[in-house]
mmCIF file of C-alpha atoms in Angstrom:
data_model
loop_
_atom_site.group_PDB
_atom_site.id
_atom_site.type_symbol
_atom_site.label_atom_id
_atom_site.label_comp_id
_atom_site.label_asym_id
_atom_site.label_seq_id
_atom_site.Cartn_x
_atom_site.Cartn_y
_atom_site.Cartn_z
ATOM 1 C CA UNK J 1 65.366 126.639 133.379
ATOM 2 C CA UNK J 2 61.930 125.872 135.462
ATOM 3 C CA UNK J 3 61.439 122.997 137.812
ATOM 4 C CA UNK J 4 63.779 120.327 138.829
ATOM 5 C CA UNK J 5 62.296 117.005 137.812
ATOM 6 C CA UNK J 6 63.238 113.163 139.121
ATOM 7 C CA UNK J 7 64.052 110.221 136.872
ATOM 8 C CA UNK J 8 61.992 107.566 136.687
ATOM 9 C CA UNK J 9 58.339 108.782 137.252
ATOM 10 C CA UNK J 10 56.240 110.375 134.653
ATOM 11 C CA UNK J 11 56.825 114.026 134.398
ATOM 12 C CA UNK J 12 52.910 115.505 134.776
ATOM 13 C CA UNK J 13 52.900 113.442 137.414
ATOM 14 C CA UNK J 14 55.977 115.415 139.408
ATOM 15 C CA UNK J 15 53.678 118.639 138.291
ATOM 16 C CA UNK J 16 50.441 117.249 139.912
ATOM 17 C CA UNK J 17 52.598 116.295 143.126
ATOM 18 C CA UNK J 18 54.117 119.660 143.532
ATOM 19 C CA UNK J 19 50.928 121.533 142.250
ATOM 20 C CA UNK J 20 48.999 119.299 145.328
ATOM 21 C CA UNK J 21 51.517 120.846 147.461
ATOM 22 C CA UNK J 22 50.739 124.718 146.610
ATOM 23 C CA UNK J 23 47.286 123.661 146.853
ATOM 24 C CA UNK J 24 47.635 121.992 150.364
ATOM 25 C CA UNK J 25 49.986 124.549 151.528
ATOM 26 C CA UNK J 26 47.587 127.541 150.471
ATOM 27 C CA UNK J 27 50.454 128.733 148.356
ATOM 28 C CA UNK J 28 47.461 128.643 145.931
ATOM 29 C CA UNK J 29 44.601 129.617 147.825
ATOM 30 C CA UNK J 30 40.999 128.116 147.921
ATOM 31 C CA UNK J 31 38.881 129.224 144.803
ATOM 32 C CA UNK J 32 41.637 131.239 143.091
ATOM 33 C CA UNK J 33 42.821 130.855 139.790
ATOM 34 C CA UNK J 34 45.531 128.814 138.218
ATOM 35 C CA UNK J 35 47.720 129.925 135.843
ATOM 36 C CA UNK J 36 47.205 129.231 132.051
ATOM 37 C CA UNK J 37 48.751 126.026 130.333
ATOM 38 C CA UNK J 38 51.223 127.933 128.235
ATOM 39 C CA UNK J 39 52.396 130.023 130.733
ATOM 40 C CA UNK J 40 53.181 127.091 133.652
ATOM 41 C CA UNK J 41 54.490 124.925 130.846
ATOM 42 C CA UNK J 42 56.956 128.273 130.246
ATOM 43 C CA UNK J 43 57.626 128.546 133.652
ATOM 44 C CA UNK J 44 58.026 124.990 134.758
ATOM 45 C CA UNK J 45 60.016 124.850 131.900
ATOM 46 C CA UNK J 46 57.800 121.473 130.530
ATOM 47 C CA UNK J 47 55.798 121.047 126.683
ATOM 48 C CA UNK J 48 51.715 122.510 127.543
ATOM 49 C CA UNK J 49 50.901 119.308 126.668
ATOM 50 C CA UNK J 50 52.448 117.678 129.971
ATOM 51 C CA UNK J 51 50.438 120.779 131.778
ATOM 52 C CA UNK J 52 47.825 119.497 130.076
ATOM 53 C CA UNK J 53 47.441 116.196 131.227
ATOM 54 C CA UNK J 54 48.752 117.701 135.038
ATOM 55 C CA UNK J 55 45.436 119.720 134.785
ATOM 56 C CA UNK J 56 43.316 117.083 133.893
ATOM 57 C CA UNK J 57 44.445 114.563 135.990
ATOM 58 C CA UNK J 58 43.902 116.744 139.074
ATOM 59 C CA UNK J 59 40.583 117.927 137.750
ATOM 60 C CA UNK J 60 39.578 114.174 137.815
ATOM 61 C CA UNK J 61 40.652 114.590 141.778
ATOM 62 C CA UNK J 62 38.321 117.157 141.706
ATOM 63 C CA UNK J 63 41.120 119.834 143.256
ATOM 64 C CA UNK J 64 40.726 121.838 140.327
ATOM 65 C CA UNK J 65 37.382 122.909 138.289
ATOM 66 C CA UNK J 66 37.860 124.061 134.705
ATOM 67 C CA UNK J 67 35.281 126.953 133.787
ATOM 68 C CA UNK J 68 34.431 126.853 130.273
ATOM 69 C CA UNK J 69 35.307 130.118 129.441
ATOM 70 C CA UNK J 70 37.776 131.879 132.194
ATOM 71 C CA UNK J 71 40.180 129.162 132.885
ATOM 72 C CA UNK J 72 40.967 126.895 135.690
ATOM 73 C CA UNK J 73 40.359 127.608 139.424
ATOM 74 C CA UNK J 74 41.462 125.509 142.743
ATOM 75 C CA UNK J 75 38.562 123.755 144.041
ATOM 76 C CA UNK J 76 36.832 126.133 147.089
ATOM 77 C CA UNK J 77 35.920 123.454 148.823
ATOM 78 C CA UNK J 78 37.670 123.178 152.010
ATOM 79 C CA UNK J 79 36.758 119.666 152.785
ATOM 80 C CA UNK J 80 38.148 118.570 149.795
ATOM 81 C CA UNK J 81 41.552 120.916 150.756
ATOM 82 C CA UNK J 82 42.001 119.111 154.214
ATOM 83 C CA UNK J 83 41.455 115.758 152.684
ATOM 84 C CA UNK J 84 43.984 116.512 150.284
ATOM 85 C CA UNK J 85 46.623 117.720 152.963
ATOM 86 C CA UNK J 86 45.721 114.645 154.958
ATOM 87 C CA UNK J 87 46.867 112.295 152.052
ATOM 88 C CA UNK J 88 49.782 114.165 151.467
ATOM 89 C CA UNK J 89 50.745 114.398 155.262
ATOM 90 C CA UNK J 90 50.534 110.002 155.666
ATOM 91 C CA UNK J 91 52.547 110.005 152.353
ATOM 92 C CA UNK J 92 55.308 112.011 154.399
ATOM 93 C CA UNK J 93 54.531 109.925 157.507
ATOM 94 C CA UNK J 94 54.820 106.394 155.295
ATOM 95 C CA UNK J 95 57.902 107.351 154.018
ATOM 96 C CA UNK J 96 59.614 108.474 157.387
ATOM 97 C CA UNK J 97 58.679 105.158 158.692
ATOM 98 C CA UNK J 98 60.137 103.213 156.009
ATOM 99 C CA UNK J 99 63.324 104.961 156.242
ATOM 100 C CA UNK J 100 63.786 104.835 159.969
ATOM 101 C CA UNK J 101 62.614 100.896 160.137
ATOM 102 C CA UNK J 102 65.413 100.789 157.433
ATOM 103 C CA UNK J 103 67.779 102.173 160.257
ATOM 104 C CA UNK J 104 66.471 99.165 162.437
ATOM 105 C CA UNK J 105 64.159 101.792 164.339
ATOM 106 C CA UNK J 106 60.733 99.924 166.111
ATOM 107 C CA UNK J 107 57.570 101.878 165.456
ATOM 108 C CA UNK J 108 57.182 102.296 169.327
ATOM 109 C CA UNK J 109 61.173 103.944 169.052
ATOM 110 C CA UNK J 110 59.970 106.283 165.702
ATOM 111 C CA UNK J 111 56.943 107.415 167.907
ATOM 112 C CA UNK J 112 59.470 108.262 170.286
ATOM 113 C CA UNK J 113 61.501 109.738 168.597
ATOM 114 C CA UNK J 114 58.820 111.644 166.974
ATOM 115 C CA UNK J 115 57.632 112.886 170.162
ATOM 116 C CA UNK J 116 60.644 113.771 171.357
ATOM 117 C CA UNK J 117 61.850 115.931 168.088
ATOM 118 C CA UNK J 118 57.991 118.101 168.592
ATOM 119 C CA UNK J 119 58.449 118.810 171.792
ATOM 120 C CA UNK J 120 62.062 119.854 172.220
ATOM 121 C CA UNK J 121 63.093 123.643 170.959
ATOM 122 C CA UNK J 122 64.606 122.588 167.425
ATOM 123 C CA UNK R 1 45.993 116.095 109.259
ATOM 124 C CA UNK R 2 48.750 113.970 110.009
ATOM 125 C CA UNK R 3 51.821 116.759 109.792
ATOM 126 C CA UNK R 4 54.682 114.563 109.072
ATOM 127 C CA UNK R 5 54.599 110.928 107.675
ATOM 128 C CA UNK R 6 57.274 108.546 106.367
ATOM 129 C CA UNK R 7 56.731 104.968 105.218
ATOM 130 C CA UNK R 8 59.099 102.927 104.117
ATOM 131 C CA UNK R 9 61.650 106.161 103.943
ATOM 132 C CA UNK R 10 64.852 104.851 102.793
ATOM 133 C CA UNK R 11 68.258 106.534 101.947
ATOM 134 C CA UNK R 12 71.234 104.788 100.606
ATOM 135 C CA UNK R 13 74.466 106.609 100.150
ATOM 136 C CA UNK R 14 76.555 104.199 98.162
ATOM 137 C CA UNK R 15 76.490 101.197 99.396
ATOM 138 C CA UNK R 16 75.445 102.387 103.278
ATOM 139 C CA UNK R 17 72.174 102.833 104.291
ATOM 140 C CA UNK R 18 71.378 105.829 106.235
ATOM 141 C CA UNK R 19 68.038 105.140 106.579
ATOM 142 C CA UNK R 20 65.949 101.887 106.582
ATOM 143 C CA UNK R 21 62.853 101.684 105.661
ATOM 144 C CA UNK R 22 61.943 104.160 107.991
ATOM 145 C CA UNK R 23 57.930 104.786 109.251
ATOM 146 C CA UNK R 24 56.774 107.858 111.162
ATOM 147 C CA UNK R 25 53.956 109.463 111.967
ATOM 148 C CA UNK R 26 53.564 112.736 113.685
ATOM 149 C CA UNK R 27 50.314 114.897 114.266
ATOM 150 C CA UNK R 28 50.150 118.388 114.987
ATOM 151 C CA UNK R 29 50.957 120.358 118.115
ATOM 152 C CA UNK R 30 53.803 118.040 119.047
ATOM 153 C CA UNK R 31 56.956 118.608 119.867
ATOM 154 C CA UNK R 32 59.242 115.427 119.358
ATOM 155 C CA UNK R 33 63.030 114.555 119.746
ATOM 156 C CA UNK R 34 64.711 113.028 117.261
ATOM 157 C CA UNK R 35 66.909 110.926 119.110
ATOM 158 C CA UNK R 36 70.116 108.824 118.686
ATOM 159 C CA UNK R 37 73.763 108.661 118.156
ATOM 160 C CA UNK R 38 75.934 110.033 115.669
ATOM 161 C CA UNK R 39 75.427 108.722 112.415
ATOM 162 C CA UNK R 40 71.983 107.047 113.264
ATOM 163 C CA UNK R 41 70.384 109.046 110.687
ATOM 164 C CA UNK R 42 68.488 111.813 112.016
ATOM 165 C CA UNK R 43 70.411 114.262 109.768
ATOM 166 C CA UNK R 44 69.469 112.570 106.772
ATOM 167 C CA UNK R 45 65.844 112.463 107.866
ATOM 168 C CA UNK R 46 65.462 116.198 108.321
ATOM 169 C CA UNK R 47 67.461 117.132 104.983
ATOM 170 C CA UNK R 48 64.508 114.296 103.356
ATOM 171 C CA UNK R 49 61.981 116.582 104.981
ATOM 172 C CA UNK R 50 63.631 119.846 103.548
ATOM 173 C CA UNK R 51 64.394 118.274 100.252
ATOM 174 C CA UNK R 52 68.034 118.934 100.618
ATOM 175 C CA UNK R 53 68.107 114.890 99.973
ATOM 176 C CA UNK R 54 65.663 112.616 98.026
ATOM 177 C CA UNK R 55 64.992 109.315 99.398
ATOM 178 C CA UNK R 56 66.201 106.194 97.539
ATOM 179 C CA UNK R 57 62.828 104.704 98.209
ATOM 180 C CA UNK R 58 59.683 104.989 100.701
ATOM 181 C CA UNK R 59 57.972 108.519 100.525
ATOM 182 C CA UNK R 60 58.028 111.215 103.215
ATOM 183 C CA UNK R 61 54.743 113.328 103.365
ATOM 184 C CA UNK R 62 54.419 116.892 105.308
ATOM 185 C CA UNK R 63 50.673 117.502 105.466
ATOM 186 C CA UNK R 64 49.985 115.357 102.839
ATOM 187 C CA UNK R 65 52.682 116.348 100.602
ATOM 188 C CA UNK R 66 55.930 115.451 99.038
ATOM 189 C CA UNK R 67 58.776 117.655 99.652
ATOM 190 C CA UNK R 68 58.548 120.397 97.174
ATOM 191 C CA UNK R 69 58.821 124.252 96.612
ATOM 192 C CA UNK R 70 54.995 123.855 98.629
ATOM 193 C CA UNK R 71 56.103 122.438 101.838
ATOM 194 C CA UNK R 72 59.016 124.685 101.853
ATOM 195 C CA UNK R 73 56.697 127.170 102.521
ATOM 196 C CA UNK R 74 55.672 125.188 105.338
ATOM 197 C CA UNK R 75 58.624 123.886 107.064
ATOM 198 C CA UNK R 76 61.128 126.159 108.582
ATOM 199 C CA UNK R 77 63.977 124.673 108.920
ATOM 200 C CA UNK R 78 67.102 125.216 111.208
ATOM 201 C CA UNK R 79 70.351 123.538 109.881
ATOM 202 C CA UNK R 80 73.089 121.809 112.019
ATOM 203 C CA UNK R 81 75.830 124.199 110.740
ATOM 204 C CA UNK R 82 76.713 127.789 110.706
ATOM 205 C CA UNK R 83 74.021 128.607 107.027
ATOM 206 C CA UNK R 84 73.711 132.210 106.870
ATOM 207 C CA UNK R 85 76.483 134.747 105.552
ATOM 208 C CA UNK R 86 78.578 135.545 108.207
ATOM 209 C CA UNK R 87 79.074 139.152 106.069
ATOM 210 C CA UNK R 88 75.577 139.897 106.850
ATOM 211 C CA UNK R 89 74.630 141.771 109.625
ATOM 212 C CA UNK R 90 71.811 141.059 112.280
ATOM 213 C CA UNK R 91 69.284 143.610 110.919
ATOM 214 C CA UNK R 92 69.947 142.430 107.434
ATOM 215 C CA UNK R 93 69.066 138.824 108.105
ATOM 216 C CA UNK R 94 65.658 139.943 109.459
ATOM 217 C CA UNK R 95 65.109 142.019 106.707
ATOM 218 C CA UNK R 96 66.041 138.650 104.701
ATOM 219 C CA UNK R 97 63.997 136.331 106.339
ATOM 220 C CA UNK R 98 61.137 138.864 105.911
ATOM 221 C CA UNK R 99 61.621 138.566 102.016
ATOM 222 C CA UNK R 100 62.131 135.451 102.168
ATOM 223 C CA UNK R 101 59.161 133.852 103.907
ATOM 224 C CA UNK R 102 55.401 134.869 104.141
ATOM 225 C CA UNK R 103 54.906 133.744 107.259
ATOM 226 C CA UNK R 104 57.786 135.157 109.191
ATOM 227 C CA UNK R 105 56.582 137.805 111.554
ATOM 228 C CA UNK R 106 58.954 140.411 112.292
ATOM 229 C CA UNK R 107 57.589 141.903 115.271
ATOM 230 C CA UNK R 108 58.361 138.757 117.204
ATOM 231 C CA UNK R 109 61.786 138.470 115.785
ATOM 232 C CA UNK R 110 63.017 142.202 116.357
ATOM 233 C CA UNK R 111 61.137 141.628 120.106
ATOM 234 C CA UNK R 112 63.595 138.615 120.630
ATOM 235 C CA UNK R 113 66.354 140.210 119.264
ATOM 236 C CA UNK R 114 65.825 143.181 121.153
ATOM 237 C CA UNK R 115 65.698 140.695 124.308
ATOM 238 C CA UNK R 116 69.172 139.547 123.403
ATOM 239 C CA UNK R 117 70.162 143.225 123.547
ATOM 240 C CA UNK R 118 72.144 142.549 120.382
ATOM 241 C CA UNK R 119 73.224 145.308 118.393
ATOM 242 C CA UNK R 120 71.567 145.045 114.789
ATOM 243 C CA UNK R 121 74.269 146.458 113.283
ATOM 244 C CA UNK R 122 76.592 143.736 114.305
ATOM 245 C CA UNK R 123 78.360 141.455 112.118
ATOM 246 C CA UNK R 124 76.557 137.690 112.363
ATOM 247 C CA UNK R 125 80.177 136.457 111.918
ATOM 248 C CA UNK R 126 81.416 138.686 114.898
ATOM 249 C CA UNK R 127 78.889 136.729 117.192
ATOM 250 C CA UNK R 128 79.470 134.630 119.617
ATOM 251 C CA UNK R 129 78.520 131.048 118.903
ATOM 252 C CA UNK R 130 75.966 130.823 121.731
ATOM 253 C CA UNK R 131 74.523 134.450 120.028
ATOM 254 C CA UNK R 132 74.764 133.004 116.680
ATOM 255 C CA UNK R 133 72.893 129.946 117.770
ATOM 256 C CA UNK R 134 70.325 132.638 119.040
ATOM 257 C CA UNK R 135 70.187 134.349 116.362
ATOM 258 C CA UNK R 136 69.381 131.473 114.015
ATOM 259 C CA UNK R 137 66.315 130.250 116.297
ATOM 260 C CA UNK R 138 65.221 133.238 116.845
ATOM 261 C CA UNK R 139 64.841 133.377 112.507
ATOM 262 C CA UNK R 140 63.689 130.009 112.466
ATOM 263 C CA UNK R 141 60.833 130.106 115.473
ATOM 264 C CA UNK R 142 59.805 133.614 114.280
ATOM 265 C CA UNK R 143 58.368 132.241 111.299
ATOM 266 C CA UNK R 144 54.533 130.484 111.561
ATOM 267 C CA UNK R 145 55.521 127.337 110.380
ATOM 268 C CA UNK R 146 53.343 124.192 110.508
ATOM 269 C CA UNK R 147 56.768 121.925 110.918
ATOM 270 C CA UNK R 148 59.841 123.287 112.488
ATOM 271 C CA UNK R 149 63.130 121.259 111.800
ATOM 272 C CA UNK R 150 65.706 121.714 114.633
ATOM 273 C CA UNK R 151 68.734 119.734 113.922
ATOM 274 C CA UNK R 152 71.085 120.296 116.712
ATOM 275 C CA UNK R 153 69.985 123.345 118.064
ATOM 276 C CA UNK R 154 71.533 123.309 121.729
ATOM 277 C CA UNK R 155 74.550 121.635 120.314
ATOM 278 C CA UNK R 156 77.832 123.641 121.333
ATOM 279 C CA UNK R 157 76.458 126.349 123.436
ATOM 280 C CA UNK R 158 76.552 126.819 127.291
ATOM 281 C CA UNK R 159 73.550 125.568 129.304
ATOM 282 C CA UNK R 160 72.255 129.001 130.338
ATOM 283 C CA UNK R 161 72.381 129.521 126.613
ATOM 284 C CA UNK R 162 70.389 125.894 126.199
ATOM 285 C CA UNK R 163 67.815 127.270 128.570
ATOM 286 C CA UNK R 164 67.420 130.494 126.870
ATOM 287 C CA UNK R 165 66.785 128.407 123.567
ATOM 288 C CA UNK R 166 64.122 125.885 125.192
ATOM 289 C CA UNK R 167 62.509 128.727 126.437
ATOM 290 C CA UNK R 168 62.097 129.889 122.777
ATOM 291 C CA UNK R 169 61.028 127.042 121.121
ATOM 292 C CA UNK R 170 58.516 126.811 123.813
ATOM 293 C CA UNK R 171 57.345 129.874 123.555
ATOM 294 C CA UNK R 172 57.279 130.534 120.036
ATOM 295 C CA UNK R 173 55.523 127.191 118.448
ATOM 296 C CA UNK R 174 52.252 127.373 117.566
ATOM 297 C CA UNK R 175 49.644 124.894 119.016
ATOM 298 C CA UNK R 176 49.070 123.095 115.698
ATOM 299 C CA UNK R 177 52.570 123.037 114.789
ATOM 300 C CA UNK R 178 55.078 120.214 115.032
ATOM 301 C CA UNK R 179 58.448 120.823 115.949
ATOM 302 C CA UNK R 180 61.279 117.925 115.526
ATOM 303 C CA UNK R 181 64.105 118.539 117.655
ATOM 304 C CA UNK R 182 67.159 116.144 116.821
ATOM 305 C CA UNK R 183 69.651 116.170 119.288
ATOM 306 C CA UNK R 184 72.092 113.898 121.595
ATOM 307 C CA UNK R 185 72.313 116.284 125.131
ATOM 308 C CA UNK R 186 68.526 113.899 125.971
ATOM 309 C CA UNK R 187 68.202 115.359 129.606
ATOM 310 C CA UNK R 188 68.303 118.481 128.089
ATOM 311 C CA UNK R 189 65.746 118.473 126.086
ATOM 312 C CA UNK R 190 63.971 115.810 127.600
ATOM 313 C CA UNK R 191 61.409 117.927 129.599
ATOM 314 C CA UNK R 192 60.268 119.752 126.255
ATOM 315 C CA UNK R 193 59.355 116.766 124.321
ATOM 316 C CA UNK R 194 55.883 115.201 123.849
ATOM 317 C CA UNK R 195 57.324 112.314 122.009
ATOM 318 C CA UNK R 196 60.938 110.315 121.095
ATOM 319 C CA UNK R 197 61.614 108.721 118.304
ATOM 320 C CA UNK R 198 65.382 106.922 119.074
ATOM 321 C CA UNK R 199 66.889 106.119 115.858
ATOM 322 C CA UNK R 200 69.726 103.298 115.696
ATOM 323 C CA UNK R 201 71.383 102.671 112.596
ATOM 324 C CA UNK R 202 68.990 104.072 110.462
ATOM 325 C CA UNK R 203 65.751 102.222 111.836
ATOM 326 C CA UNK R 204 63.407 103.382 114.699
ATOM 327 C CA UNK R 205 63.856 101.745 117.365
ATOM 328 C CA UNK R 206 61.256 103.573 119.550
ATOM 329 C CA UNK R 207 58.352 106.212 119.148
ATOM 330 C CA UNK R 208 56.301 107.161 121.926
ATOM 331 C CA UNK R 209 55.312 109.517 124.529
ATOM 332 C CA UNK R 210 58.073 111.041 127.084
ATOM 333 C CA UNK R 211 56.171 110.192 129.947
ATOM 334 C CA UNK R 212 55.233 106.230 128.717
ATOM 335 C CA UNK R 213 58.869 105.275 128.789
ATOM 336 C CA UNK R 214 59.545 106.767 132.402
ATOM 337 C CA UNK R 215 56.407 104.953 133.241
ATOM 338 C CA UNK R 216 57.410 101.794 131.735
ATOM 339 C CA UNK R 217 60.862 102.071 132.590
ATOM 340 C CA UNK R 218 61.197 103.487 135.453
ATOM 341 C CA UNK R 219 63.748 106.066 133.968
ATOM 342 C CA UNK R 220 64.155 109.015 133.001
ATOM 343 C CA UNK R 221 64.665 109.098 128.798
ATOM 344 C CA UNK R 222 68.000 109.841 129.288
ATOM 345 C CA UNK R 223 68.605 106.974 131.313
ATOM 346 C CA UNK R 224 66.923 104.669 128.980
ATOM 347 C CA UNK R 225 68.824 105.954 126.007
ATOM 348 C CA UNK R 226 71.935 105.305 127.567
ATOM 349 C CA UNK R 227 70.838 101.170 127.756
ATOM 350 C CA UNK R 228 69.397 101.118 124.147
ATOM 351 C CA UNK R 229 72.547 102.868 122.797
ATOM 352 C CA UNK R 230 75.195 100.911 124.992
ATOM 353 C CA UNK R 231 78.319 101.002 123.790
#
């Protein structure tokens, strides 16, 4: 049932991460509506309260504005949107370097590397 | 209103005690796992709470009251064992339930039941166990209780059948309703809860929000049950 969650963090915080992600990804587009607590917590298969505090929390991020009356809706603003993808993109980036230094890798080799991945046909 | 309060519950049988001086409090629109190992207790807790037991000492309060013929109207309650005649069939049992209880509403149950796709006019001791599991949470979540008492709900069936039960206490409870789950399959249920009370011999050991322990911890509640309840 619903989403796959890890060990060890806080569950609404796994929701925020992978609702960031729908956001970033336009999955859930700019200025459209999100769905109501009781039916993510149904379909993420989590208590509304843990939707809840997801909401809120990204509210305080300002990625989501809560209407008083007609629910929820991903910010419109696109600044905000790029911003967002831009943090999520040097989390990615952070944690590709970590693992390859792990594997002994310089950063001059990873950029390499990097470079050479992008540009050949894969 | 606090929904469900104990202080200083305690329950001796003979010379054990199954509970020790136990204090809880729970407010409404929670849903909370009652959580530990065999014997720890958490049967005895929810049969306090039903008024199948009496404590030995300490009180137990749901919405301000003693367990009586007034909170049973209150508390729906969903046993650990196999409690309704297994002569009776599916339709019946509704039709029971609907007698029995103001607050049950029908509608939802004969919707849920028609989701099963179970024939009313089967036997409930013809059932499967996972359908008779259904069958008995469907009766239990279909009434608007203000304290649901789940003792072992998703123990015994297959996890698609788990799932399908989840699903139905989520869906089912109201907002200002508490629901106690009790159960030992943690990662489970562990997604569901608000709050965990673990229970070791009798005393809480721990009572807090799902999401504090994995924060303090650093592991998921399963995982930290398995190092509180080391064998």
């Amino acid at each position: 049932m619903g989403w796959n969650f890890n060990d060890g963090s806080p569950i609404y915080l796994q929701l925020c991460a992978v609702i960031k992600g729908k956001i970033a990804s336009g999955e859930y587009a700019p200025g459209s509506k999100l769905q109501p607590v009781r039916d993510l917590a149904l379909e993420a298969g989590v208590n509304p309260n843990t939707v809840q505090r997801a909401y809120a929390e990204l509210e305080r991020d300002g990625l989501v504005n809560a209407e008083r009356t007609s629910g929820r809706f991903v910010t419109a603003d696109a600044e905000k949107i790029k911003q967002l993808r831009g943090a999520l993109s040097s989390g990615f980036i952070g944690e590709m370097f970590k693992q390859l230094q792990g594997l002994g890798l310089t950063n001059e080799e990873i950029i390499a590397a990097v470079q050479n991945w992008g540009y050949s046909d894969k | 209103m606090t929904t469900f309060k104990c202080e200083g519950l305690t329950k001796n049988y003979g010379s054990l005690r199954a509970l020790d001086s136990v204090d809880l409090s729970i407010e409404p629109g929670r849903i909370v796992g009652l959580l530990g190992p065999n014997g720890s207790g958490k049967t005895t807790l929810i049969k306090i709470a039903s008024r199948l037991l009496v404590p030995s000492a300490g009180k137990l309060e749901i919405c301000g009251m003693e367990p009586s013929e007034k909170t049973k109207a209150l508390v729906s309650y969903l046993p650990d064992r196999d409690y309704l005649p297994g002569w009776m069939k599916v339709s019946e049992l509704v039709d029971m339930y609907g007698d029995f209880f103001a607050d049950f509403d029908r509608e939802r149950a004969q919707k849920m039941m028609d989701s099963l796709s179970l024939d009313g006019k089967m036997l409930l001791r013809k059932l499967s166990k996972g359908n008779k599991e259904k069958v008995q949470l469907i009766l239990t979540m279909s009434r608007r209780a203000k304290l649901y008492l789940l003792d072992e709900p998703i123990a015994g069936v297959d996890p698609a059948a788990r799932d399908y039960i989840l699903d139905t206490i989520l869906s089912n409870y109201d907002e200002e309703a508490v629901v106690l789950i009790s159960t030992h399959l943690i990662s489970d249920v562990e997604k569901v809860l608000d709050e965990a009370i673990f229970l070791k011999q009798g005393k809480v050991v721990l009572h807090k929000p799902v999401d504090d322990v994995r924060q303090e911890t650093g592991m998921s509640l399963d995982g930290y049950f398995r190092e509180v309840f080391k064998c």
